[in-house]
C-alpha positions as YAML, in Angstrom:
chain: A
units: angstrom
residues:
- id: 1
  name: MET
  ca: [7.75, 14.60, 10.24]
- id: 2
  name: ASP
  ca: [6.85, 11.12, 8.46]
- id: 3
  name: PHE
  ca: [3.71, 9.83, 8.05]
- id: 4
  name: THR
  ca: [4.26, 6.06, 7.23]
- id: 5
  name: PRO
  ca: [2.58, 3.59, 8.73]
- id: 6
  name: THR
  ca: [4.77, 1.63, 11.04]
- id: 7
  name: GLU
  ca: [4.67, -2.42, 10.89]
- id: 8
  name: GLU
  ca: [2.08, -2.59, 13.50]
- id: 9
  name: GLN
  ca: [0.13, 0.34, 12.28]
- id: 10
  name: ALA
  ca: [0.10, -1.32, 8.85]
- id: 11
  name: ALA
  ca: [-0.55, -5.28, 9.75]
- id: 12
  name: ALA
  ca: [-3.24, -3.57, 11.61]
- id: 13
  name: ARG
  ca: [-4.67, -1.35, 8.69]
- id: 14
  name: ASP
  ca: [-4.47, -4.50, 6.04]
- id: 15
  name: LEU
  ca: [-6.32, -6.65, 8.91]
- id: 16
  name: ALA
  ca: [-8.66, -3.99, 8.94]
- id: 17
  name: GLY
  ca: [-9.31, -3.66, 5.04]
- id: 18
  name: GLU
  ca: [-9.58, -7.49, 4.74]
- id: 19
  name: ILE
  ca: [-12.11, -7.10, 7.99]
- id: 20
  name: PHE
  ca: [-14.58, -4.46, 6.69]
- id: 21
  name: GLY
  ca: [-14.31, -5.72, 2.58]
- id: 22
  name: ASP
  ca: [-14.99, -9.47, 3.41]
- id: 23
  name: LEU
  ca: [-18.22, -8.29, 5.74]
- id: 24
  name: SER
  ca: [-19.52, -4.97, 4.97]
- id: 25
  name: THR
  ca: [-20.69, -4.80, 1.66]
- id: 26
  name: PRO
  ca: [-24.07, -3.38, -0.87]
- id: 27
  name: GLU
  ca: [-26.04, -6.29, 0.01]
- id: 28
  name: ARG
  ca: [-24.87, -6.10, 3.84]
- id: 29
  name: LEU
  ca: [-25.80, -2.60, 4.81]
- id: 30
  name: ALA
  ca: [-28.69, -3.68, 2.89]
- id: 31
  name: ALA
  ca: [-30.03, -5.31, 5.32]
- id: 32
  name: ALA
  ca: [-29.21, -3.70, 8.10]
- id: 33
  name: GLY
  ca: [-30.95, -0.17, 7.53]
- id: 34
  name: THR
  ca: [-30.93, 2.17, 9.69]
- id: 35
  name: GLY
  ca: [-28.83, 0.22, 12.73]
- id: 36
  name: SER
  ca: [-25.44, -1.37, 13.49]
- id: 37
  name: ASP
  ca: [-24.01, -5.16, 11.76]
- id: 38
  name: ALA
  ca: [-23.21, -7.07, 15.18]
- id: 39
  name: GLU
  ca: [-21.36, -10.13, 13.27]
- id: 40
  name: LEU
  ca: [-18.52, -7.46, 11.53]
- id: 41
  name: TRP
  ca: [-18.16, -5.83, 15.70]
- id: 42
  name: LYS
  ca: [-17.56, -9.50, 17.12]
- id: 43
  name: ALA
  ca: [-15.88, -9.65, 13.83]
- id: 44
  name: LEU
  ca: [-13.53, -6.63, 14.85]
- id: 45
  name: CYS
  ca: [-13.38, -7.56, 18.19]
- id: 46
  name: ALA
  ca: [-12.16, -11.01, 18.00]
- id: 47
  name: ALA
  ca: [-9.52, -9.84, 15.91]
- id: 48
  name: GLY
  ca: [-8.51, -7.14, 18.47]
- id: 49
  name: LEU
  ca: [-8.91, -3.92, 16.52]
- id: 50
  name: PRO
  ca: [-10.31, -1.74, 19.39]
- id: 51
  name: GLY
  ca: [-7.28, -2.90, 21.69]
- id: 52
  name: ALA
  ca: [-4.82, -2.69, 19.44]
- id: 53
  name: VAL
  ca: [-5.23, 1.04, 19.55]
- id: 54
  name: GLU
  ca: [-3.57, 1.60, 22.06]
- id: 55
  name: ASP
  ca: [-0.47, 0.25, 20.68]
- id: 56
  name: VAL
  ca: [-1.06, 1.84, 16.76]
- id: 57
  name: GLY
  ca: [-2.06, 5.40, 18.28]
- id: 58
  name: LEU
  ca: [-4.44, 8.33, 17.02]
- id: 59
  name: LEU
  ca: [-2.56, 7.78, 14.09]
- id: 60
  name: GLY
  ca: [-2.68, 3.94, 13.91]
- id: 61
  name: LEU
  ca: [-6.78, 4.74, 14.67]
- id: 62
  name: VAL
  ca: [-7.32, 7.01, 11.84]
- id: 63
  name: LEU
  ca: [-5.75, 4.33, 9.65]
- id: 64
  name: LEU
  ca: [-7.74, 2.03, 10.79]
- id: 65
  name: VAL
  ca: [-11.44, 4.09, 10.36]
- id: 66
  name: GLU
  ca: [-9.98, 5.51, 7.08]
- id: 67
  name: GLU
  ca: [-10.90, 1.48, 5.83]
- id: 68
  name: GLN
  ca: [-14.45, 1.98, 7.76]
- id: 69
  name: GLY
  ca: [-14.92, 5.39, 5.27]
- id: 70
  name: ARG
  ca: [-14.31, 3.11, 2.44]
- id: 71
  name: ARG
  ca: [-16.71, 0.92, 2.86]
- id: 72
  name: THR
  ca: [-19.30, 3.11, 5.39]
- id: 73
  name: ALA
  ca: [-19.58, -0.14, 7.63]
- id: 74
  name: GLN
  ca: [-22.06, 0.70, 10.06]
- id: 75
  name: VAL
  ca: [-20.21, 0.39, 13.70]
- id: 76
  name: PRO
  ca: [-19.23, 2.12, 16.54]
- id: 77
  name: PHE
  ca: [-15.62, 1.12, 15.74]
- id: 78
  name: ALA
  ca: [-14.48, 5.08, 15.64]
- id: 79
  name: ALA
  ca: [-16.83, 6.46, 18.42]
- id: 80
  name: SER
  ca: [-15.26, 3.13, 20.98]
- id: 81
  name: CYS
  ca: [-11.59, 4.26, 20.30]
- id: 82
  name: VAL
  ca: [-11.81, 7.48, 20.24]
- id: 83
  name: TYR
  ca: [-14.30, 8.71, 23.26]
- id: 84
  name: GLY
  ca: [-14.14, 5.24, 25.35]
- id: 85
  name: LEU
  ca: [-10.57, 3.54, 24.46]
- id: 86
  name: LEU
  ca: [-8.70, 6.86, 23.93]
- id: 87
  name: ALA
  ca: [-9.95, 8.73, 26.52]
- id: 88
  name: VAL
  ca: [-10.13, 6.21, 29.54]
- id: 89
  name: ALA
  ca: [-6.16, 5.31, 28.49]
- id: 90
  name: ALA
  ca: [-5.09, 9.29, 28.65]
- id: 91
  name: HIS
  ca: [-7.20, 10.85, 30.75]
- id: 92
  name: GLY
  ca: [-8.90, 8.13, 33.23]
- id: 93
  name: THR
  ca: [-7.28, 7.44, 36.72]
- id: 94
  name: ALA
  ca: [-4.47, 4.42, 37.32]
- id: 95
  name: GLU
  ca: [-8.35, 2.51, 38.77]
- id: 96
  name: GLN
  ca: [-9.88, 3.28, 36.24]
- id: 97
  name: ARG
  ca: [-7.87, 1.85, 33.36]
- id: 98
  name: GLY
  ca: [-7.53, -0.96, 35.29]
- id: 99
  name: ARG
  ca: [-11.80, -1.39, 35.59]
- id: 100
  name: LEU
  ca: [-12.86, 0.39, 32.01]
- id: 101
  name: LEU
  ca: [-10.16, -0.27, 29.53]
- id: 102
  name: PRO
  ca: [-10.82, -4.12, 29.44]
- id: 103
  name: GLY
  ca: [-14.63, -3.89, 28.56]
- id: 104
  name: LEU
  ca: [-13.01, -1.42, 25.88]
- id: 105
  name: ARG
  ca: [-10.49, -3.68, 24.30]
- id: 106
  name: ASP
  ca: [-11.92, -6.25, 23.68]
- id: 107
  name: GLY
  ca: [-15.29, -4.82, 22.73]
- id: 108
  name: THR
  ca: [-17.91, -5.84, 25.74]
- id: 109
  name: ALA
  ca: [-17.65, -2.29, 26.13]
- id: 110
  name: VAL
  ca: [-18.84, 0.01, 24.16]
- id: 111
  name: ALA
  ca: [-18.46, 3.98, 23.80]
- id: 112
  name: THR
  ca: [-19.64, 6.87, 22.57]
- id: 113
  name: GLY
  ca: [-19.28, 10.83, 23.22]
- id: 114
  name: ALA
  ca: [-21.85, 13.56, 24.19]
- id: 115
  name: PHE
  ca: [-20.21, 16.22, 21.84]
- id: 116
  name: PRO
  ca: [-18.95, 19.27, 21.51]
- id: 117
  name: ALA
  ca: [-20.09, 20.27, 25.61]
- id: 118
  name: ARG
  ca: [-23.45, 21.92, 25.38]
- id: 119
  name: GLY
  ca: [-24.98, 24.66, 27.93]
- id: 120
  name: GLY
  ca: [-27.83, 22.38, 28.38]
- id: 121
  name: VAL
  ca: [-26.12, 20.24, 30.30]
- id: 122
  name: VAL
  ca: [-24.77, 20.23, 33.65]
- id: 123
  name: ALA
  ca: [-22.96, 18.26, 36.23]
- id: 124
  name: SER
  ca: [-22.50, 19.04, 39.82]
- id: 125
  name: ALA
  ca: [-20.11, 16.98, 42.12]
- id: 126
  name: GLU
  ca: [-20.56, 15.03, 45.23]
- id: 127
  name: ALA
  ca: [-17.36, 15.40, 47.56]
- id: 128
  name: ALA
  ca: [-14.98, 15.43, 44.94]
- id: 129
  name: PRO
  ca: [-11.67, 16.31, 45.57]
- id: 130
  name: ALA
  ca: [-10.14, 18.85, 44.13]
- id: 131
  name: ASP
  ca: [-7.54, 18.90, 40.72]
- id: 132
  name: GLY
  ca: [-5.02, 21.31, 42.11]
- id: 133
  name: THR
  ca: [-5.08, 23.51, 39.57]
- id: 134
  name: THR
  ca: [-7.58, 25.06, 39.34]
- id: 135
  name: GLY
  ca: [-10.39, 23.71, 42.46]
- id: 136
  name: ALA
  ca: [-12.66, 21.38, 40.12]
- id: 137
  name: PRO
  ca: [-13.49, 17.79, 40.65]
- id: 138
  name: ALA
  ca: [-10.80, 15.94, 39.20]
- id: 139
  name: GLY
  ca: [-10.44, 12.43, 37.58]
- id: 140
  name: GLY
  ca: [-12.12, 9.49, 39.28]
- id: 141
  name: SER
  ca: [-14.66, 11.51, 41.16]
- id: 142
  name: THR
  ca: [-18.70, 11.07, 41.28]
- id: 143
  name: GLY
  ca: [-21.43, 13.67, 40.86]
- id: 144
  name: ALA
  ca: [-25.00, 13.38, 38.81]
- id: 145
  name: LEU
  ca: [-25.67, 15.08, 35.38]
- id: 146
  name: THR
  ca: [-28.93, 17.22, 34.64]
- id: 147
  name: GLY
  ca: [-29.57, 17.96, 30.95]
- id: 148
  name: VAL
  ca: [-31.17, 16.19, 27.51]
- id: 149
  name: VAL
  ca: [-28.26, 15.89, 24.38]
- id: 150
  name: PRO
  ca: [-30.73, 16.35, 20.80]
- id: 151
  name: TRP
  ca: [-28.54, 13.26, 19.42]
- id: 152
  name: VAL
  ca: [-25.54, 11.12, 19.90]
- id: 153
  name: PRO
  ca: [-24.22, 9.29, 17.56]
- id: 154
  name: TRP
  ca: [-23.70, 5.07, 17.86]
- id: 155
  name: LEU
  ca: [-25.97, 5.66, 21.59]
- id: 156
  name: ARG
  ca: [-28.36, 2.79, 20.76]
- id: 157
  name: ASP
  ca: [-24.86, 0.32, 20.32]
- id: 158
  name: ALA
  ca: [-22.83, 2.20, 23.42]
- id: 159
  name: THR
  ca: [-23.23, 0.60, 27.00]
- id: 160
  name: GLU
  ca: [-21.18, 3.73, 29.03]
- id: 161
  name: VAL
  ca: [-21.26, 8.05, 26.45]
- id: 162
  name: LEU
  ca: [-18.27, 9.76, 28.02]
- id: 163
  name: VAL
  ca: [-20.75, 13.49, 27.52]
- id: 164
  name: ALA
  ca: [-18.59, 17.16, 27.47]
- id: 165
  name: VAL
  ca: [-20.10, 19.75, 30.35]
- id: 166
  name: ARG
  ca: [-19.36, 23.31, 30.25]
- id: 167
  name: ASP
  ca: [-18.86, 24.98, 32.47]
- id: 168
  name: PRO
  ca: [-22.21, 27.65, 32.81]
- id: 169
  name: ALA
  ca: [-19.86, 30.81, 35.03]
- id: 170
  name: PRO
  ca: [-18.85, 33.03, 32.43]
- id: 171
  name: GLY
  ca: [-14.81, 31.87, 31.45]
- id: 172
  name: GLY
  ca: [-16.25, 28.98, 32.88]
- id: 173
  name: GLY
  ca: [-14.37, 25.44, 31.58]
- id: 174
  name: HIS
  ca: [-15.13, 21.68, 29.89]
- id: 175
  name: SER
  ca: [-15.09, 18.81, 31.71]
- id: 176
  name: LEU
  ca: [-15.72, 14.76, 31.16]
- id: 177
  name: TRP
  ca: [-18.30, 12.37, 32.73]
- id: 178
  name: ARG
  ca: [-19.25, 9.07, 31.79]
- id: 179
  name: VAL
  ca: [-22.11, 7.81, 31.82]
- id: 180
  name: ARG
  ca: [-24.14, 4.29, 31.88]
- id: 181
  name: VAL
  ca: [-26.51, 4.06, 29.34]
- id: 182
  name: ALA
  ca: [-28.28, 2.24, 31.08]
- id: 183
  name: ASP
  ca: [-28.63, 4.97, 34.03]
- id: 184
  name: ALA
  ca: [-29.70, 7.26, 31.21]
- id: 185
  name: GLU
  ca: [-32.85, 7.06, 29.42]
- id: 186
  name: ALA
  ca: [-32.02, 7.55, 25.58]
- id: 187
  name: GLU
  ca: [-35.23, 7.76, 23.00]
- id: 188
  name: PRO
  ca: [-33.70, 6.47, 19.38]
- id: 189
  name: VAL
  ca: [-32.94, 9.27, 16.65]
- id: 190
  name: GLU
  ca: [-32.88, 8.83, 13.59]
- id: 191
  name: LEU
  ca: [-29.46, 10.75, 11.37]
- id: 192
  name: THR
  ca: [-28.71, 11.58, 7.96]
- id: 193
  name: ALA
  ca: [-26.00, 8.42, 8.29]
- id: 194
  name: PRO
  ca: [-27.54, 5.54, 9.75]
- id: 195
  name: TRP
  ca: [-25.20, 5.41, 12.93]
- id: 196
  name: ALA
  ca: [-27.93, 4.66, 15.02]
- id: 197
  name: ALA
  ca: [-28.21, 7.76, 16.96]
- id: 198
  name: GLY
  ca: [-30.34, 8.64, 19.81]
- id: 199
  name: ARG
  ca: [-31.37, 11.22, 21.86]
- id: 200
  name: LEU
  ca: [-29.70, 11.51, 25.69]
- id: 201
  name: VAL
  ca: [-31.88, 12.41, 27.76]
- id: 202
  name: LEU
  ca: [-30.24, 12.81, 32.11]
- id: 203
  name: ALA
  ca: [-32.24, 13.65, 35.40]
- id: 204
  name: GLY
  ca: [-29.54, 13.00, 38.01]
- id: 205
  name: THR
  ca: [-28.24, 10.22, 36.34]
- id: 206
  name: PRO
  ca: [-24.96, 9.23, 38.44]
- id: 207
  name: GLY
  ca: [-21.74, 9.57, 36.02]
- id: 208
  name: GLU
  ca: [-17.81, 9.41, 36.79]
- id: 209
  name: ARG
  ca: [-14.97, 12.60, 35.39]
- id: 210
  name: ILE
  ca: [-12.52, 10.98, 32.73]
- id: 211
  name: GLY
  ca: [-9.81, 13.30, 33.71]
- id: 212
  name: GLY
  ca: [-8.84, 16.49, 34.80]
- id: 213
  name: GLU
  ca: [-8.58, 19.92, 33.63]
- id: 214
  name: GLY
  ca: [-7.10, 19.66, 29.26]
- id: 215
  name: ALA
  ca: [-8.81, 16.85, 29.18]
- id: 216
  name: TYR
  ca: [-11.42, 18.31, 27.31]
- id: 217
  name: ASP
  ca: [-9.81, 19.40, 24.57]
- id: 218
  name: ASP
  ca: [-7.40, 16.69, 23.75]
- id: 219
  name: VAL
  ca: [-10.42, 14.04, 23.62]
- id: 220
  name: LEU
  ca: [-12.15, 16.47, 21.18]
- id: 221
  name: ALA
  ca: [-9.07, 17.65, 18.72]
- id: 222
  name: SER
  ca: [-8.43, 13.84, 18.59]
- id: 223
  name: ALA
  ca: [-11.53, 13.56, 17.69]
- id: 224
  name: ARG
  ca: [-12.11, 15.25, 15.11]
- id: 225
  name: THR
  ca: [-8.85, 14.03, 13.60]
- id: 226
  name: ALA
  ca: [-9.99, 10.76, 13.73]
- id: 227
  name: PHE
  ca: [-13.72, 11.68, 12.15]
- id: 228
  name: ALA
  ca: [-11.43, 13.35, 9.69]
- id: 229
  name: GLY
  ca: [-9.73, 9.76, 8.94]
- id: 230
  name: LEU
  ca: [-13.70, 8.21, 8.66]
- id: 231
  name: GLN
  ca: [-14.08, 11.21, 5.70]
- id: 232
  name: ALA
  ca: [-11.41, 10.46, 4.33]
- id: 233
  name: GLY
  ca: [-12.28, 6.88, 3.54]
- id: 234
  name: VAL
  ca: [-15.50, 8.05, 2.69]
- id: 235
  name: CYS
  ca: [-14.17, 10.03, -0.24]
- id: 236
  name: ALA
  ca: [-12.11, 7.36, -1.12]
- id: 237
  name: GLY
  ca: [-14.76, 4.92, -1.54]
- id: 238
  name: SER
  ca: [-17.39, 7.00, -3.70]
- id: 239
  name: LEU
  ca: [-14.56, 8.57, -5.33]
- id: 240
  name: ALA
  ca: [-13.10, 4.80, -6.20]
- id: 241
  name: ARG
  ca: [-17.13, 4.13, -7.48]
- id: 242
  name: ALA
  ca: [-17.10, 7.06, -9.41]
- id: 243
  name: VAL
  ca: [-14.28, 6.08, -11.86]
- id: 244
  name: ALA
  ca: [-15.31, 3.13, -12.02]
- id: 245
  name: HIS
  ca: [-18.78, 4.51, -13.61]
- id: 246
  name: THR
  ca: [-17.50, 6.05, -15.67]
- id: 247
  name: ASN
  ca: [-14.81, 4.43, -17.00]
- id: 248
  name: GLU
  ca: [-17.49, 1.50, -17.83]
- id: 249
  name: ARG
  ca: [-20.55, 3.97, -18.48]
- id: 250
  name: GLU
  ca: [-20.21, 4.60, -21.92]
- id: 251
  name: GLN
  ca: [-21.92, 7.67, -24.35]
- id: 252
  name: PHE
  ca: [-21.98, 7.80, -28.42]
- id: 253
  name: GLY
  ca: [-18.95, 5.21, -28.10]
- id: 254
  name: ARG
  ca: [-16.81, 6.22, -25.48]
- id: 255
  name: PRO
  ca: [-15.98, 6.32, -21.56]
- id: 256
  name: LEU
  ca: [-17.94, 8.84, -19.56]
- id: 257
  name: ALA
  ca: [-13.72, 8.74, -18.39]
- id: 258
  name: ALA
  ca: [-12.34, 10.36, -21.50]
- id: 259
  name: LYS
  ca: [-14.67, 14.11, -21.37]
- id: 260
  name: GLN
  ca: [-12.28, 16.66, -20.22]
- id: 261
  name: GLY
  ca: [-15.23, 18.06, -17.77]
- id: 262
  name: VAL
  ca: [-15.74, 13.93, -16.15]
- id: 263
  name: GLN
  ca: [-12.03, 14.15, -16.25]
- id: 264
  name: LEU
  ca: [-11.58, 17.31, -14.42]
- id: 265
  name: ARG
  ca: [-14.32, 17.14, -11.36]
- id: 266
  name: ALA
  ca: [-12.60, 13.70, -10.27]
- id: 267
  name: ALA
  ca: [-9.05, 15.10, -10.25]
- id: 268
  name: ASP
  ca: [-10.31, 18.52, -8.32]
- id: 269
  name: ALA
  ca: [-12.17, 15.75, -6.37]
- id: 270
  name: HIS
  ca: [-9.45, 13.24, -5.78]
- id: 271
  name: MET
  ca: [-7.19, 16.80, -4.98]
- id: 272
  name: ASP
  ca: [-10.23, 16.94, -1.56]
- id: 273
  name: THR
  ca: [-9.37, 13.59, -0.69]
- id: 274
  name: GLU
  ca: [-5.80, 14.28, -0.71]
- id: 275
  name: ALA
  ca: [-6.48, 16.93, 1.76]
- id: 276
  name: ILE
  ca: [-8.54, 15.20, 3.87]
- id: 277
  name: ARG
  ca: [-5.78, 12.51, 4.68]
- id: 278
  name: VAL
  ca: [-2.77, 14.45, 4.74]
- id: 279
  name: THR
  ca: [-4.25, 16.93, 7.36]
- id: 280
  name: ALA
  ca: [-6.05, 13.99, 9.35]
- id: 281
  name: TYR
  ca: [-2.51, 12.29, 9.28]
- id: 282
  name: GLU
  ca: [-0.05, 15.39, 10.86]
- id: 283
  name: ALA
  ca: [-3.17, 16.13, 13.31]
- id: 284
  name: ALA
  ca: [-2.10, 12.75, 14.62]
- id: 285
  name: TRP
  ca: [0.91, 12.19, 13.65]
- id: 286
  name: ARG
  ca: [1.85, 15.54, 16.30]
- id: 287
  name: ARG
  ca: [-0.88, 14.00, 18.79]
- id: 288
  name: ASP
  ca: [0.85, 10.08, 18.71]
- id: 289
  name: THR
  ca: [4.57, 12.71, 19.45]
- id: 290
  name: GLY
  ca: [4.18, 14.83, 22.29]
- id: 291
  name: LEU
  ca: [3.73, 18.08, 19.86]
- id: 292
  name: PRO
  ca: [0.58, 20.45, 20.24]
- id: 293
  name: TYR
  ca: [-1.86, 19.74, 18.01]
- id: 294
  name: GLY
  ca: [-4.98, 22.03, 18.01]
- id: 295
  name: THR
  ca: [-4.88, 23.93, 15.13]
- id: 296
  name: HIS
  ca: [-3.60, 20.87, 13.05]
- id: 297
  name: ALA
  ca: [-6.94, 19.00, 14.28]
- id: 298
  name: LEU
  ca: [-8.73, 21.84, 13.80]
- id: 299
  name: THR
  ca: [-7.49, 22.62, 9.31]
- id: 300
  name: ALA
  ca: [-8.51, 18.35, 9.46]
- id: 301
  name: ALA
  ca: [-11.20, 19.54, 10.37]
- id: 302
  name: TRP
  ca: [-11.96, 22.18, 7.76]
- id: 303
  name: TRP
  ca: [-10.82, 20.11, 4.98]
- id: 304
  name: ALA
  ca: [-13.39, 17.55, 6.62]
- id: 305
  name: SER
  ca: [-15.89, 19.70, 6.69]
- id: 306
  name: GLU
  ca: [-15.71, 21.53, 2.89]
- id: 307
  name: GLY
  ca: [-13.26, 19.79, 0.83]
- id: 308
  name: GLY
  ca: [-15.79, 16.19, 2.01]
- id: 309
  name: LYS
  ca: [-19.02, 17.64, 1.23]
- id: 310
  name: ARG
  ca: [-17.49, 18.66, -2.22]
- id: 311
  name: VAL
  ca: [-16.28, 14.97, -3.07]
- id: 312
  name: VAL
  ca: [-19.10, 13.40, -2.16]
- id: 313
  name: HIS
  ca: [-21.75, 15.37, -4.43]
- id: 314
  name: ALA
  ca: [-19.22, 15.11, -6.98]
- id: 315
  name: GLY
  ca: [-18.91, 11.54, -6.87]
- id: 316
  name: GLN
  ca: [-23.43, 11.57, -6.86]
- id: 317
  name: HIS
  ca: [-22.75, 13.98, -9.49]
- id: 318
  name: LEU
  ca: [-20.93, 11.73, -12.02]
- id: 319
  name: HIS
  ca: [-22.43, 8.82, -11.05]
- id: 320
  name: GLY
  ca: [-25.55, 10.52, -12.86]
- id: 321
  name: GLY
  ca: [-28.82, 9.51, -12.77]
- id: 322
  name: MET
  ca: [-28.43, 6.11, -11.30]
- id: 323
  name: GLY
  ca: [-26.39, 9.31, -8.14]
- id: 324
  name: ALA
  ca: [-30.06, 10.06, -7.50]
- id: 325
  name: ASP
  ca: [-31.01, 6.77, -6.66]
- id: 326
  name: LEU
  ca: [-31.20, 6.50, -2.88]
- id: 327
  name: ASP
  ca: [-30.31, 2.93, -3.06]
- id: 328
  name: HIS
  ca: [-27.34, 2.88, -5.01]
- id: 329
  name: PRO
  ca: [-23.94, 2.19, -3.24]
- id: 330
  name: VAL
  ca: [-22.36, 4.91, -4.25]
- id: 331
  name: HIS
  ca: [-25.53, 6.96, -2.08]
- id: 332
  name: ARG
  ca: [-25.04, 6.14, 1.00]
- id: 333
  name: HIS
  ca: [-20.95, 7.30, 1.06]
- id: 334
  name: PHE
  ca: [-23.23, 10.86, 0.15]
- id: 335
  name: LEU
  ca: [-24.81, 10.92, 3.79]
- id: 336
  name: TRP
  ca: [-22.36, 9.80, 5.91]
- id: 337
  name: GLY
  ca: [-20.03, 13.06, 4.03]
- id: 338
  name: ARG
  ca: [-22.92, 15.27, 4.66]
- id: 339
  name: GLN
  ca: [-23.47, 13.88, 8.04]
- id: 340
  name: LEU
  ca: [-19.92, 14.00, 8.77]
- id: 341
  name: ASP
  ca: [-19.23, 17.13, 6.72]
- id: 342
  name: ALA
  ca: [-21.54, 19.18, 9.90]
- id: 343
  name: TYR
  ca: [-20.33, 16.36, 12.39]
- id: 344
  name: LEU
  ca: [-17.93, 18.25, 15.67]
- id: 345
  name: GLY
  ca: [-18.41, 21.58, 13.78]
- id: 346
  name: SER
  ca: [-19.11, 22.80, 10.57]
- id: 347
  name: GLY
  ca: [-16.79, 24.40, 8.19]
- id: 348
  name: SER
  ca: [-16.90, 27.89, 9.45]
- id: 349
  name: GLU
  ca: [-17.60, 27.23, 12.95]
- id: 350
  name: VAL
  ca: [-13.75, 25.63, 13.35]
- id: 351
  name: LEU
  ca: [-12.53, 28.51, 10.69]
- id: 352
  name: GLN
  ca: [-14.47, 30.19, 13.47]
- id: 353
  name: GLU
  ca: [-12.47, 28.25, 16.54]
- id: 354
  name: MET
  ca: [-8.89, 28.71, 14.73]
- id: 355
  name: GLY
  ca: [-8.65, 32.31, 14.10]
- id: 356
  name: ASP
  ca: [-10.49, 32.17, 17.40]
- id: 357
  name: LEU
  ca: [-7.09, 30.47, 18.62]
- id: 358
  name: ILE
  ca: [-4.47, 32.62, 16.85]
- id: 359
  name: ALA
  ca: [-6.58, 35.24, 18.23]
- id: 360
  name: ALA
  ca: [-5.49, 34.57, 21.26]
- id: 361
  name: SER
  ca: [-2.05, 33.83, 20.72]
- id: 362
  name: GLY
  ca: [-0.83, 36.65, 19.02]
- id: 363
  name: GLN
  ca: [-2.47, 38.45, 22.28]
- id: 364
  name: GLU
  ca: [-0.79, 36.17, 24.61]
- id: 365
  name: GLY
  ca: [3.00, 37.01, 22.80]
- id: 366
  name: MET
  ca: [2.61, 40.07, 22.19]
- id: 367
  name: GLY
  ca: [2.17, 40.41, 25.78]
...
């Protein structure tokens, strides 16, 4: 395996880093409050970065959202790319790709995802053709969705939401449905991180199916990989702030960074950050090369949860009393890290899921 970025991926990453660095400053973040930065989103779209994700793949997206995480940039970049652009490009029909991708590429359409699937949302297909494998409705089918999703990240910014639906029947699978936010009811909700979230209420809301069997598993694994990359950036930004602070702050005439306890804490945080990064890179690389990557995405998600929470706690702790200041920039990394810790499954949940997959594959091998 080779995680070395291509020239195209490196160029996109460097451009993203420049834009996030210039516009996602502590002062602008403080002014944005819990909302998104519309000017930053326009700059990213003007640079063509959402559309570039089609060409640079999931590994390229991981590299881009790392830069977003370093600055805790308040834009729906990761969500729109993974739940919109990549999902439609991989699983949409030719008609859906032609109709939906242009807006997602230029940023005039913004997608988010109601993930993972919850049993409280049901979809009823209307005169839908079967997909030829399970008798289930195929991609492009229309239907109506009913139910409530308690919180959806970036819903207040989105024009469309990819809703993951679990079939309530025993042994039922999952399906993906695109819903226009304008056709549903969205109520503002505040999360730990300022992700412009909302409560999604569906009451016979019209939707169209995206993809068939296997689409849900692929999009969920892609999302876990992308948001692990985002967590790697959040952790790297937190650690960079902690290193700068402990090198500048003196105690008894010596920098805090000279103390062995501080060095060990920072070293542990660095190793956790690198573990998150390399597992996200591997999962993304495997998807881009067409290799199985479900368990690798779970591994990345586990490190993003377990390692991520350790890193952002360390970053805040190494700032001493300043880390307890809610207005300090490092506290924003703490909030994002804790939100990502539980998003798309906590460490214990993804570990159980991985165990179930391993046990199932072992039973198949025995058979």
